[in-house]
Short mmCIF file of C-alpha atoms in Angstrom, two decimals:
data_model
loop_
_atom_site.label_atom_id
_atom_site.label_comp_id
_atom_site.label_asym_id
_atom_site.label_seq_id
_atom_site.Cartn_x
_atom_site.Cartn_y
_atom_site.Cartn_z
CA VAL A 1 5.05 -5.61 -17.17
CA VAL A 2 6.99 -7.88 -19.18
CA PRO A 3 4.29 -10.63 -20.13
CA ARG A 4 7.27 -13.46 -21.17
CA VAL A 5 7.82 -13.40 -17.79
CA LEU A 6 4.69 -12.82 -16.24
CA ASP A 7 2.88 -15.95 -18.19
CA LYS A 8 5.50 -18.09 -16.11
CA ALA A 9 4.51 -16.93 -12.93
CA THR A 10 3.00 -19.24 -10.27
CA PRO A 11 2.66 -19.18 -6.14
CA ASP A 12 5.46 -21.13 -5.64
CA ASN A 13 8.55 -19.04 -8.02
CA THR A 14 6.82 -15.66 -7.15
CA ARG A 15 7.94 -12.84 -4.78
CA ILE A 16 7.52 -8.96 -4.22
CA THR A 17 10.07 -6.78 -3.25
CA VAL A 18 10.22 -3.58 -2.22
CA SER A 19 12.87 -0.93 -2.16
CA LEU A 20 12.49 1.79 0.46
CA SER A 21 15.23 3.71 -0.72
CA ARG A 22 13.69 3.94 -4.37
CA GLN A 23 9.97 3.33 -3.72
CA ARG A 24 9.84 1.18 -5.63
CA ALA A 25 8.41 -2.70 -5.98
CA SER A 26 8.93 -5.50 -8.39
CA LEU A 27 7.47 -8.95 -8.73
CA LEU A 28 9.87 -11.36 -9.33
CA VAL A 29 9.26 -14.93 -11.11
CA ASP A 30 12.04 -17.26 -10.79
CA GLY A 31 14.11 -14.38 -10.07
CA GLU A 32 13.49 -12.40 -12.40
CA VAL A 33 11.32 -9.19 -13.07
CA ALA A 34 7.75 -9.43 -14.19
CA ILE A 35 6.54 -6.45 -13.10
CA ASP A 36 8.25 -2.93 -11.98
CA THR A 37 6.08 -0.44 -10.33
CA PRO A 38 6.28 2.79 -7.86
CA VAL A 39 5.04 2.85 -4.71
CA SER A 40 4.66 4.61 -1.69
CA THR A 41 5.64 3.20 2.14
CA GLY A 42 5.28 4.24 5.38
CA LYS A 43 5.80 8.33 6.96
CA ARG A 44 8.11 9.42 9.22
CA ARG A 45 6.05 8.54 12.38
CA GLY A 46 4.49 5.28 10.63
CA LEU A 47 7.29 3.76 8.70
CA THR A 48 7.10 0.91 6.63
CA PRO A 49 9.98 -1.34 8.55
CA ALA A 50 12.46 -3.44 6.35
CA GLY A 51 12.67 -7.28 6.62
CA ASP A 52 10.95 -10.59 4.88
CA TYR A 53 7.49 -11.12 5.34
CA ALA A 54 5.18 -13.85 3.95
CA ILE A 55 1.56 -13.41 2.41
CA THR A 56 -0.79 -14.45 5.20
CA GLY A 57 -3.58 -13.05 3.77
CA LYS A 58 -5.64 -11.41 0.86
CA ALA A 59 -8.39 -9.06 -0.06
CA VAL A 60 -10.14 -7.42 -3.38
CA THR A 61 -11.01 -4.53 -0.37
CA LEU A 62 -9.94 -4.29 3.11
CA GLU A 63 -12.52 -2.05 5.23
CA THR A 64 -9.89 -0.27 7.86
CA ASP A 65 -10.48 2.69 10.24
CA LEU A 66 -6.51 3.74 9.21
CA HIS A 67 -7.39 5.13 5.49
CA GLY A 68 -9.77 7.66 4.51
CA ASP A 69 -10.35 10.85 4.09
CA PHE A 70 -11.05 14.05 6.40
CA ILE A 71 -14.70 15.44 5.36
CA ASP A 72 -16.37 18.65 6.82
CA ARG A 73 -19.73 19.23 8.41
CA ALA A 74 -21.41 19.18 4.74
CA GLY A 75 -19.42 15.61 3.75
CA ASN A 76 -17.18 17.70 1.62
CA VAL A 77 -13.55 16.31 1.29
CA LEU A 78 -10.82 18.68 3.62
CA ARG A 79 -7.86 15.84 2.75
CA SER A 80 -8.51 13.06 0.94
CA GLY A 81 -5.94 9.75 1.44
CA VAL A 82 -4.92 10.08 4.67
CA SER A 83 -3.70 7.82 7.33
CA THR A 84 -5.31 7.83 11.19
CA ARG A 85 -1.88 6.17 12.13
CA ILE A 86 -0.06 9.74 10.82
CA ASP A 87 -2.30 12.72 9.44
CA SER A 88 -3.72 15.21 12.02
CA ALA A 89 -7.24 16.04 11.37
CA PRO A 90 -8.17 19.75 10.37
CA SER A 91 -10.41 21.47 12.76
CA GLY A 92 -14.01 20.59 12.75
CA SER A 93 -13.51 18.03 10.75
CA THR A 94 -14.35 14.10 11.07
CA PHE A 95 -12.99 11.09 9.72
CA ARG A 96 -14.43 8.98 6.72
CA PRO A 97 -12.98 5.20 6.47
CA VAL A 98 -12.47 4.47 2.51
CA PRO A 99 -11.83 0.80 1.62
CA VAL A 100 -8.43 -0.42 0.42
CA LYS A 101 -8.15 -2.55 -2.67
CA TYR A 102 -6.28 -5.65 -3.53
CA CYS A 103 -4.61 -6.00 -0.48
CA LEU A 104 -2.02 -8.35 0.49
CA GLN A 105 -1.70 -8.88 4.46
CA LEU A 106 1.88 -9.21 5.66
CA GLY A 107 2.63 -11.60 8.61
CA PRO A 108 1.30 -10.79 11.81
CA GLN A 109 2.27 -7.26 12.31
CA GLY A 110 -0.61 -5.93 10.46
CA LEU A 111 1.79 -4.64 7.48
CA VAL A 112 -0.46 -4.41 4.31
CA LEU A 113 0.63 -3.66 0.17
CA HIS A 114 -2.16 -2.55 -0.99
CA ALA A 115 -3.32 -0.35 -4.26
CA GLY A 116 -3.88 3.40 -3.52
CA ARG A 117 -2.57 6.96 -4.21
CA LEU A 118 0.95 7.65 -5.00
CA PRO A 119 2.53 11.28 -3.70
CA GLY A 120 5.69 10.36 -5.35
CA TYR A 121 7.33 9.95 -1.50
CA PRO A 122 6.92 8.16 1.48
#
């Protein structure tokens, strides 16, 4: 984080760039990096599409049936941080949705940039 750059941020002079190859995101203020952070983009069956997107919505917490945990009958987490679009459920498990935090909804395609687990790969 570069505070002197971040302090100048307004809705009109900021943009976010995501490098799919480097798995990094940057918040730019007047073209200068204010924040640089690691990201984890979509996996093989749910690849993050390249493109330019406008932010169409914001939410501190987003309820979704796409992200959550696979749990056993006793409620023990078998696999956490899964996506129903990508991950297969272990035998005998059920899916428990988990709210997603700090979401930016991008365009009409249903893409969301959000806080979460960073495994170090897409």
